[in-house]
mmCIF file of C-alpha atoms in Angstrom:
data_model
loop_
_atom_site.group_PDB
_atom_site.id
_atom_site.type_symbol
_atom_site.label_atom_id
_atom_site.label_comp_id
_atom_site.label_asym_id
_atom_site.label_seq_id
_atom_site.Cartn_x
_atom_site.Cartn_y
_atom_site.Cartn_z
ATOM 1 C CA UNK I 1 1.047 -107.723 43.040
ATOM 2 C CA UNK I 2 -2.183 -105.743 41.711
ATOM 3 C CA UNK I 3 -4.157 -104.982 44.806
ATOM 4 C CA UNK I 4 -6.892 -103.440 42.843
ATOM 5 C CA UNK I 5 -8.085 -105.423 38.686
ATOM 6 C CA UNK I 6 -10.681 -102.779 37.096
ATOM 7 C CA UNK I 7 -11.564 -104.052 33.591
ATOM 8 C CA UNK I 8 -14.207 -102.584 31.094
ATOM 9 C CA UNK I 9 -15.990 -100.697 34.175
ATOM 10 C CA UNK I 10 -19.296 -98.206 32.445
ATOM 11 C CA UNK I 11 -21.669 -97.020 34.839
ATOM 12 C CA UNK I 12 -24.696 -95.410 33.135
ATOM 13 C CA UNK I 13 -27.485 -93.326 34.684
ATOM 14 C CA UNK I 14 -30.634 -93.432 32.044
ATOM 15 C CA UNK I 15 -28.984 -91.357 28.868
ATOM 16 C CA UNK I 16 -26.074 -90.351 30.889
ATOM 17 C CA UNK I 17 -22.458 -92.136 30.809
ATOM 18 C CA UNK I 18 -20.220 -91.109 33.995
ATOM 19 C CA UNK I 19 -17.822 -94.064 33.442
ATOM 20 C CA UNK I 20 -16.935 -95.276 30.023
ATOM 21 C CA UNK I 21 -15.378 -98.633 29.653
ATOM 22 C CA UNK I 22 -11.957 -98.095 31.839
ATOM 23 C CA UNK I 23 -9.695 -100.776 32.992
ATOM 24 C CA UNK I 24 -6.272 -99.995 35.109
ATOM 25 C CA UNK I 25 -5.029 -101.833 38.311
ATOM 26 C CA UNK I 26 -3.534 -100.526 41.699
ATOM 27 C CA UNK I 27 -0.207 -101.981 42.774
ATOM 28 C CA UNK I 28 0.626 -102.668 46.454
ATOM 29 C CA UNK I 29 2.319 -100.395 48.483
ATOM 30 C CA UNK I 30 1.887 -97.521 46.000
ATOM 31 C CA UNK I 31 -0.092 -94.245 46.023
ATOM 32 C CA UNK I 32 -2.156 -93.919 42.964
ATOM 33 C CA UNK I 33 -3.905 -91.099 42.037
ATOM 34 C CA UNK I 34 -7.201 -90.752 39.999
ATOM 35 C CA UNK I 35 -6.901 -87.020 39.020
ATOM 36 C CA UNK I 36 -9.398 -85.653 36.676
ATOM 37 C CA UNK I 37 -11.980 -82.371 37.091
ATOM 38 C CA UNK I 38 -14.639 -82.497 38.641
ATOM 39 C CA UNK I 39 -18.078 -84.488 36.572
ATOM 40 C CA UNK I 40 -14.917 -86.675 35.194
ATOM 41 C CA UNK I 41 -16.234 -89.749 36.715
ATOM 42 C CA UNK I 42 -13.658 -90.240 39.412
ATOM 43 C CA UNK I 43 -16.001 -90.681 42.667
ATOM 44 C CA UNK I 44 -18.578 -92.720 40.799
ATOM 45 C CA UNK I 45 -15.553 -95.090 40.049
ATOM 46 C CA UNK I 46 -13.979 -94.863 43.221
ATOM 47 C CA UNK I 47 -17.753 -95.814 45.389
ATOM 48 C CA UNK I 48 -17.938 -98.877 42.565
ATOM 49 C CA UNK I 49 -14.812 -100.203 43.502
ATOM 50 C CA UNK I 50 -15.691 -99.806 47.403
ATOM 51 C CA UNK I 51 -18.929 -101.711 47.061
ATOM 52 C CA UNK I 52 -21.108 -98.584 47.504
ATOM 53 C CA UNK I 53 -22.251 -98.590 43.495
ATOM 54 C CA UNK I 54 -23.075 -101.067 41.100
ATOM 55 C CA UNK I 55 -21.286 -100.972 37.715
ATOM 56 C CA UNK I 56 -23.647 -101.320 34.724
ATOM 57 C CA UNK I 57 -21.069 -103.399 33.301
ATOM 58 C CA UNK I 58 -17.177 -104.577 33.989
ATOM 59 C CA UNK I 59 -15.349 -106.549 36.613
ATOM 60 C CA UNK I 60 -13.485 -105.210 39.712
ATOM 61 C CA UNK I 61 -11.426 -107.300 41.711
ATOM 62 C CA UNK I 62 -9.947 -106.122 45.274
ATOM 63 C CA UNK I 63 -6.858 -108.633 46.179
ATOM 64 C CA UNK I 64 -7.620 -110.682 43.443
ATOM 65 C CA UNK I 65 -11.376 -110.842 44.891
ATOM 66 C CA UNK I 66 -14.688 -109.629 44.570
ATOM 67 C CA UNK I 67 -16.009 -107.132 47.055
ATOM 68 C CA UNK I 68 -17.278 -109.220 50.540
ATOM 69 C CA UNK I 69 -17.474 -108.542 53.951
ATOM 70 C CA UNK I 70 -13.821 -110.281 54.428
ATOM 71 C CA UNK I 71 -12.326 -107.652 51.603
ATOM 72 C CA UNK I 72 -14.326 -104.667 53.581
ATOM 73 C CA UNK I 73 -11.877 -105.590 56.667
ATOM 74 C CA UNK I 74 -9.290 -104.943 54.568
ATOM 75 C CA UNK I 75 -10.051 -101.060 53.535
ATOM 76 C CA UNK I 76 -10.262 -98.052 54.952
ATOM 77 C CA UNK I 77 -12.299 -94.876 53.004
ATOM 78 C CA UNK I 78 -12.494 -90.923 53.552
ATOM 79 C CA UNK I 79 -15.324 -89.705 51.774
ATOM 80 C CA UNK I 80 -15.999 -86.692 50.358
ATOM 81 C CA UNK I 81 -17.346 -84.100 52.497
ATOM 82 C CA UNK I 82 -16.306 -85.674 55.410
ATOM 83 C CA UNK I 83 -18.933 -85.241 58.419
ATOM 84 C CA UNK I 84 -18.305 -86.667 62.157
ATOM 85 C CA UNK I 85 -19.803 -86.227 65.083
ATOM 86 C CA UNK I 86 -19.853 -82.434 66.369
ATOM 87 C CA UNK I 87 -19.725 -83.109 70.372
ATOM 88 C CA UNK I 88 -17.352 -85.662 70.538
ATOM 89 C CA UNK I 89 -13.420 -85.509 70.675
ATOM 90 C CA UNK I 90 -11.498 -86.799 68.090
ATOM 91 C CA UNK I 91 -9.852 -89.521 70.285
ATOM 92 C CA UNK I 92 -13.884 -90.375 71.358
ATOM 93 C CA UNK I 93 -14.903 -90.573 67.159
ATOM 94 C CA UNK I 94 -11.659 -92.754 66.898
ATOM 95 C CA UNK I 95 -13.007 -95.211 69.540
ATOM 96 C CA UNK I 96 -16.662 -94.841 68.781
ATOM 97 C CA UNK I 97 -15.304 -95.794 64.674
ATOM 98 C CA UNK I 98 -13.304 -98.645 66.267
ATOM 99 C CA UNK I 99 -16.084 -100.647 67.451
ATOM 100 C CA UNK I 100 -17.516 -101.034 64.219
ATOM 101 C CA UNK I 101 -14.577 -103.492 63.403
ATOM 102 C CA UNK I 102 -13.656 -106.833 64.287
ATOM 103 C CA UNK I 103 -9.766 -105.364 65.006
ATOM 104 C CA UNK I 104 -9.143 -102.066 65.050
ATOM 105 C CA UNK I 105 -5.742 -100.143 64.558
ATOM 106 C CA UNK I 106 -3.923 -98.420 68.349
ATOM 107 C CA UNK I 107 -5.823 -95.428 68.375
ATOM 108 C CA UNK I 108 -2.504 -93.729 69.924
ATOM 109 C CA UNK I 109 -0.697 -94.576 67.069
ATOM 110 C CA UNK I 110 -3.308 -93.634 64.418
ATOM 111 C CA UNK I 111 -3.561 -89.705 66.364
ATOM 112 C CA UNK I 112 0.058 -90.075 66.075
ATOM 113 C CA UNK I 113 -0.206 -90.751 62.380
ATOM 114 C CA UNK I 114 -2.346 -88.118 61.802
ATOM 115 C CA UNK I 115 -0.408 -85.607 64.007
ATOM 116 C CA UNK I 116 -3.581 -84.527 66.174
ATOM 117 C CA UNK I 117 -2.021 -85.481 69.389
ATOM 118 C CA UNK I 118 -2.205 -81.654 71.005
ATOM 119 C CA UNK I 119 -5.939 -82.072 69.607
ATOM 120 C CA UNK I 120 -6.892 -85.733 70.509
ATOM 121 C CA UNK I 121 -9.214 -83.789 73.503
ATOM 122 C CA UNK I 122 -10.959 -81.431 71.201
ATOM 123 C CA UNK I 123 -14.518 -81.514 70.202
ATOM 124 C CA UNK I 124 -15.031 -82.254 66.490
ATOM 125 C CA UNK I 125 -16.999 -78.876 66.057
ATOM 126 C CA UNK I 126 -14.012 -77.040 67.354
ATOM 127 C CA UNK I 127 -11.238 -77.844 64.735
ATOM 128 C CA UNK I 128 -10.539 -76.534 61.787
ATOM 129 C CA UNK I 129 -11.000 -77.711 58.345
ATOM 130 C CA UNK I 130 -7.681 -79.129 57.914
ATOM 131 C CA UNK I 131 -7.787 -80.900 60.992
ATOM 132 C CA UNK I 132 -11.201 -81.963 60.783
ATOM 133 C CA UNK I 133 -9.930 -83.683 57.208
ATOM 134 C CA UNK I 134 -7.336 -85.483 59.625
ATOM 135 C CA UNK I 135 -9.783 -86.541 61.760
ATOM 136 C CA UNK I 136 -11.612 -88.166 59.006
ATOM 137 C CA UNK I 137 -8.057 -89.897 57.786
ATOM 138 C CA UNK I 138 -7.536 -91.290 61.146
ATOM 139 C CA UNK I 139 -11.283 -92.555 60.641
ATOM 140 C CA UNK I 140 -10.003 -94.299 57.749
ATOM 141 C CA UNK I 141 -7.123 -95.997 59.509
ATOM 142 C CA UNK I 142 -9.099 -97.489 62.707
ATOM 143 C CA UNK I 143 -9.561 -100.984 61.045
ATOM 144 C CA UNK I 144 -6.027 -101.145 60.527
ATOM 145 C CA UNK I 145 -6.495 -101.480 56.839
ATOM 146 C CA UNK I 146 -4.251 -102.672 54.014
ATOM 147 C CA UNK I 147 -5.904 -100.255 51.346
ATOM 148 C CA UNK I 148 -7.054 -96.547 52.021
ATOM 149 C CA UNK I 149 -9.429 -95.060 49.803
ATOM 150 C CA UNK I 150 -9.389 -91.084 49.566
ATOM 151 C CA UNK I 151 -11.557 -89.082 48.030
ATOM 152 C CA UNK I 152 -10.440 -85.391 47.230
ATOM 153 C CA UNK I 153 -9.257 -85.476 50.958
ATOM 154 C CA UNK I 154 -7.869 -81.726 50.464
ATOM 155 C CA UNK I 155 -10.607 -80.237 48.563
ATOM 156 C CA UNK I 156 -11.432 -76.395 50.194
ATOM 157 C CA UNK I 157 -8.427 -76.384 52.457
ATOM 158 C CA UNK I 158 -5.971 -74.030 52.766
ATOM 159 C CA UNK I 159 -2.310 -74.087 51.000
ATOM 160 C CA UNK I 160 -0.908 -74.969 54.426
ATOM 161 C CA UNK I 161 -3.201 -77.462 55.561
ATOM 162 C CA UNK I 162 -2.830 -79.181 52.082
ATOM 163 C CA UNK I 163 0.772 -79.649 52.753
ATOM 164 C CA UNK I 164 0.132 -80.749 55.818
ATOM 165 C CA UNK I 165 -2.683 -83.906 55.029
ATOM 166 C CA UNK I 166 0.488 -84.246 52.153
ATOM 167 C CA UNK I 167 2.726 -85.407 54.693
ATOM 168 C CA UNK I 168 -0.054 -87.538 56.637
ATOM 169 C CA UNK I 169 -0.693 -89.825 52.841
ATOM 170 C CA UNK I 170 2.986 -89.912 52.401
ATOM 171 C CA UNK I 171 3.573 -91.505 55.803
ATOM 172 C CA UNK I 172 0.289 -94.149 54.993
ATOM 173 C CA UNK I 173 2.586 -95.592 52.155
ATOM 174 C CA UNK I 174 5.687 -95.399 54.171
ATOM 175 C CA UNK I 175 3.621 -98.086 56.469
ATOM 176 C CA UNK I 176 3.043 -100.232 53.955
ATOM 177 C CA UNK I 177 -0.268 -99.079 52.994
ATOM 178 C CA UNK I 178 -1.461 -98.756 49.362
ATOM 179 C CA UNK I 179 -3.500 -95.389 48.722
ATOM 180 C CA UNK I 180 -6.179 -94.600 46.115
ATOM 181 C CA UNK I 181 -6.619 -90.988 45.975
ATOM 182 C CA UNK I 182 -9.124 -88.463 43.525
ATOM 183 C CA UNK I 183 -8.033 -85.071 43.088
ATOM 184 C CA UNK I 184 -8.762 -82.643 40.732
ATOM 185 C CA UNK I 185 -5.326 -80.802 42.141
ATOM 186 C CA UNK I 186 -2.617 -81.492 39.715
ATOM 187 C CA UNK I 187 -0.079 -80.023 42.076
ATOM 188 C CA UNK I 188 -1.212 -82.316 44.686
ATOM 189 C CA UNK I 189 -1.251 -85.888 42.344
ATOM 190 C CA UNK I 190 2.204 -84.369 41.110
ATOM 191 C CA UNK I 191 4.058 -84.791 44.123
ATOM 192 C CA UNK I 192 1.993 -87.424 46.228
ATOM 193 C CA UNK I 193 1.601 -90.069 43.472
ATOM 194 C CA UNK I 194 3.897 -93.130 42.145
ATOM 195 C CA UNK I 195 1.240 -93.529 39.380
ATOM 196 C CA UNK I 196 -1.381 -91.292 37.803
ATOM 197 C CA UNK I 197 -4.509 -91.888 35.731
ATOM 198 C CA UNK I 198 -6.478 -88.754 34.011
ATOM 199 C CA UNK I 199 -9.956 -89.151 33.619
ATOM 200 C CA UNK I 200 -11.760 -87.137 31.453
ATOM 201 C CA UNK I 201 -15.611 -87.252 30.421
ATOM 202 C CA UNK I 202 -15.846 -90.866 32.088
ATOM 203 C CA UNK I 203 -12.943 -92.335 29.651
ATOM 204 C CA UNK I 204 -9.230 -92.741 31.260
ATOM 205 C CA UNK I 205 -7.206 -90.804 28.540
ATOM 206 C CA UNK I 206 -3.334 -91.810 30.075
ATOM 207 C CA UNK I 207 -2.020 -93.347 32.701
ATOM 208 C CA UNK I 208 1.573 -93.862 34.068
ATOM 209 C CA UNK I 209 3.959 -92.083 36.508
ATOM 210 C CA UNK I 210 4.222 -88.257 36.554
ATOM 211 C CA UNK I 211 7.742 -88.363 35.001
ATOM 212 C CA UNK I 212 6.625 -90.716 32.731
ATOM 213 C CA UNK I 213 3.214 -88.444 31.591
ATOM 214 C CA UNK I 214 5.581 -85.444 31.718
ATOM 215 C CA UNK I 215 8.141 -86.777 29.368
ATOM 216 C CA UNK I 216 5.352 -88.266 27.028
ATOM 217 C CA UNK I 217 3.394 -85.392 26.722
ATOM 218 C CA UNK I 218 4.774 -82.061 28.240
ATOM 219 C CA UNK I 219 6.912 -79.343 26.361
ATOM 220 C CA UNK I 220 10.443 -78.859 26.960
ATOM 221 C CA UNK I 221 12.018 -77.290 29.928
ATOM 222 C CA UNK I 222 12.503 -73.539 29.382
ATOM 223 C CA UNK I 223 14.141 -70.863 30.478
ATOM 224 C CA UNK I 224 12.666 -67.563 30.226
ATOM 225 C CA UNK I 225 15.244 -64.388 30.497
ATOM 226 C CA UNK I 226 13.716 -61.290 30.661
ATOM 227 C CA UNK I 227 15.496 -58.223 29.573
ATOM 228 C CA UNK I 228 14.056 -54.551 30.468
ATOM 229 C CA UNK I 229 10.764 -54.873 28.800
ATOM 230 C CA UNK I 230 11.678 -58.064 26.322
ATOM 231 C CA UNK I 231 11.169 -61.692 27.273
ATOM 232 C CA UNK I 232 13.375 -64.582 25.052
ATOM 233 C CA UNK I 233 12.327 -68.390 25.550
ATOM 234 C CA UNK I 234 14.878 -70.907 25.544
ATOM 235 C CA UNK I 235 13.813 -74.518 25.125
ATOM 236 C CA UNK I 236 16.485 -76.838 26.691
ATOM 237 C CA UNK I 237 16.893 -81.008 27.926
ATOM 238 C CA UNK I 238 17.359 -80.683 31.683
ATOM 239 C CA UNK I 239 20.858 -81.393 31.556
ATOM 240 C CA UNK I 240 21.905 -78.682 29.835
ATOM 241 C CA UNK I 241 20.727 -75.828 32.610
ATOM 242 C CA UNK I 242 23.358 -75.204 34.246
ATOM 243 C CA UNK I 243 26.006 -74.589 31.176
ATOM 244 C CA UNK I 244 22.977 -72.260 29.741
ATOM 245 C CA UNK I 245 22.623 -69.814 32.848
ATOM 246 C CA UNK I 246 26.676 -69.782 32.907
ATOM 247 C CA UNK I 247 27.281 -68.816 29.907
ATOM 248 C CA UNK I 248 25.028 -66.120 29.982
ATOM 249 C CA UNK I 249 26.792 -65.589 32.713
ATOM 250 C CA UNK I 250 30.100 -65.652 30.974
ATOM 251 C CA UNK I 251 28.561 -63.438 28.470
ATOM 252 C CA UNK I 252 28.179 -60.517 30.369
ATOM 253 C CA UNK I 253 24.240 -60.693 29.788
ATOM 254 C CA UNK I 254 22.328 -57.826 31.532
ATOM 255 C CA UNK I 255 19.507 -59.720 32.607
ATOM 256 C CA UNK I 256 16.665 -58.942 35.185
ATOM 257 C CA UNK I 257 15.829 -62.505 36.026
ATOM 258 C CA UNK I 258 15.812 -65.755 34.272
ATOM 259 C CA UNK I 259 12.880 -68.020 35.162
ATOM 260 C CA UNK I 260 12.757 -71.539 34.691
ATOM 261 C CA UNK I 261 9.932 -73.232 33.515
ATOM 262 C CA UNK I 262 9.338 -77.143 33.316
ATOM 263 C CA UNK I 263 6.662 -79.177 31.842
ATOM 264 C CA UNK I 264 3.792 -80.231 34.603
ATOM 265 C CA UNK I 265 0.701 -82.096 34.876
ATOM 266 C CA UNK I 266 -0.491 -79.327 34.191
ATOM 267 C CA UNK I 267 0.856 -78.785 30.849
ATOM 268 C CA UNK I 268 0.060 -82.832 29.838
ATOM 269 C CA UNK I 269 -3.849 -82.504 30.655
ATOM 270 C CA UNK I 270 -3.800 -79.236 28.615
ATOM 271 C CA UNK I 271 -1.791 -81.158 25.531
ATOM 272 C CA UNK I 272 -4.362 -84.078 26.154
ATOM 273 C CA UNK I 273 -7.582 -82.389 26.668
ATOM 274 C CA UNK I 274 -7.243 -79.202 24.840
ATOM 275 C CA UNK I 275 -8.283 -77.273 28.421
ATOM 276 C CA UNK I 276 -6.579 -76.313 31.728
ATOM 277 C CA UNK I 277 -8.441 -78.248 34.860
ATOM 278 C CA UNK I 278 -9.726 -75.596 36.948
#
């Protein structure tokens, strides 16, 4: 079942074009991932799907529906830039977002979720980025929605904190939620994502699973061996690692290290774009 139709979406503003004709669908249960640089169009097309924007032209459909207030029960959204309320605790913003909805989510459960239960007493203007980002996922979550809508959720945090707000979206699909997320990180859409479109100058340029884009578009696996001040490149299929390194092995090879390198997401918006997203 498609939870999210977008067909032949363009949003124009006078001369400029920030979405250009795209069309994909969202799948339930899944965690799909809009990755693309920033100025690619991804949070214009993300607010048009949520009702915020209006398309200059094309359809979207949200559970086989046009946007209404019924539909708007349905999601949950974490904007960009993220902004609560400084004196209140998060467990008081939980409750104070709850009231906004006809039925609302356990609150317990959603600081659960979130894992802010040492910091459910903690003013807003006391926590730290990362958990501040939390805060605004648990936001997301108090209508008890069937779709989540996040938007660079991860943008200016910290490696750990990153991996941490990882672990909260994986759990949100292990519910039985379905999960729209922007990033620019490829890292991030990598390993979070059972589907990935790349957006590029308002245009969708591939879509598919990361294994899928990888195998499409990325280089070989290799393995790099570097010996005193030489480096030799070795492209190999996967399968054929481990009989490589042992017969170096076997062949008495004085190496320093061997490095192994496989194709990323990385590698396939390079191949597709011509430029590394930065």
């Amino acid at each position: 079942m498609n939870v999210i139709e977008v067909k032949d979406l363009r949003k124009e503003y006078g001369n400029v074009i920030a979405v250009d004709g795209i069309s994909f669908e969202v799948r339930s249960k899944e965690i799909f991932s809009l990755l693309g640089p920033n100025g690619a169009g991804k949070t214009t097309t993300v607010e048009i799907i949520e009702g915020i924007r209006n398309a200059t032209e094309g359809t979207v459909k949200i559970f086989g529906k046009s946007m209404d207030a019924h539909i708007k029960e349905k999601i949950g959204v974490l904007p960009q830039e993220f902004q609560s309320f400084e004196r209140l605790t998060v467990r008081e913003t939980l409750i104070y977002f709850s009231r906004l909805y006809k039925k609302c989510g356990n609150i317990d459960e959603i600081i659960s979720i979130v894992g802010l239960k040492e910091k459910e007493n903690e003013l807003y203007k006391n926590l730290s980025g990362g958990q501040r980002q939390r805060v605004g996922v648990a936001v997301s979550l108090v209508g008890n929605p069937e779709l989540v809508f996040l938007d660079e959720p991860t943008t200016g945090l910290d490696p750990a904190a990153r991996r941490g707000l990882w672990n909260v979206i994986k759990k949100l699909k292990e519910d039985g939620k379905t999960v729209f997320l922007t990033t620019h990180y490829m890292e991030e859409a990598e390993y979070l994502s059972d589907r990935v479109a790349i957006m590029h100058n308002g245009k969708i340029i591939s879509i598919g699973s990361p294994k899928e884009l990888i195998e499409k578009y990325g280089e070989k696996t290799r393995i790099i061996i570097s010996i005193k001040d030489k480096l030799i490149e070795i492209e190999t299929e996967e399968d054929e690692i481990p009989e490589l390194i042992e017969k170096i092995r076997r062949d008495g090879t004085k190496y320093d290290r061997i490095e192994i390198k496989r194709a990323n997401l990385e590698d396939v918006f390079l191949k597709l774009t011509g430029a590394r997203l930065k």
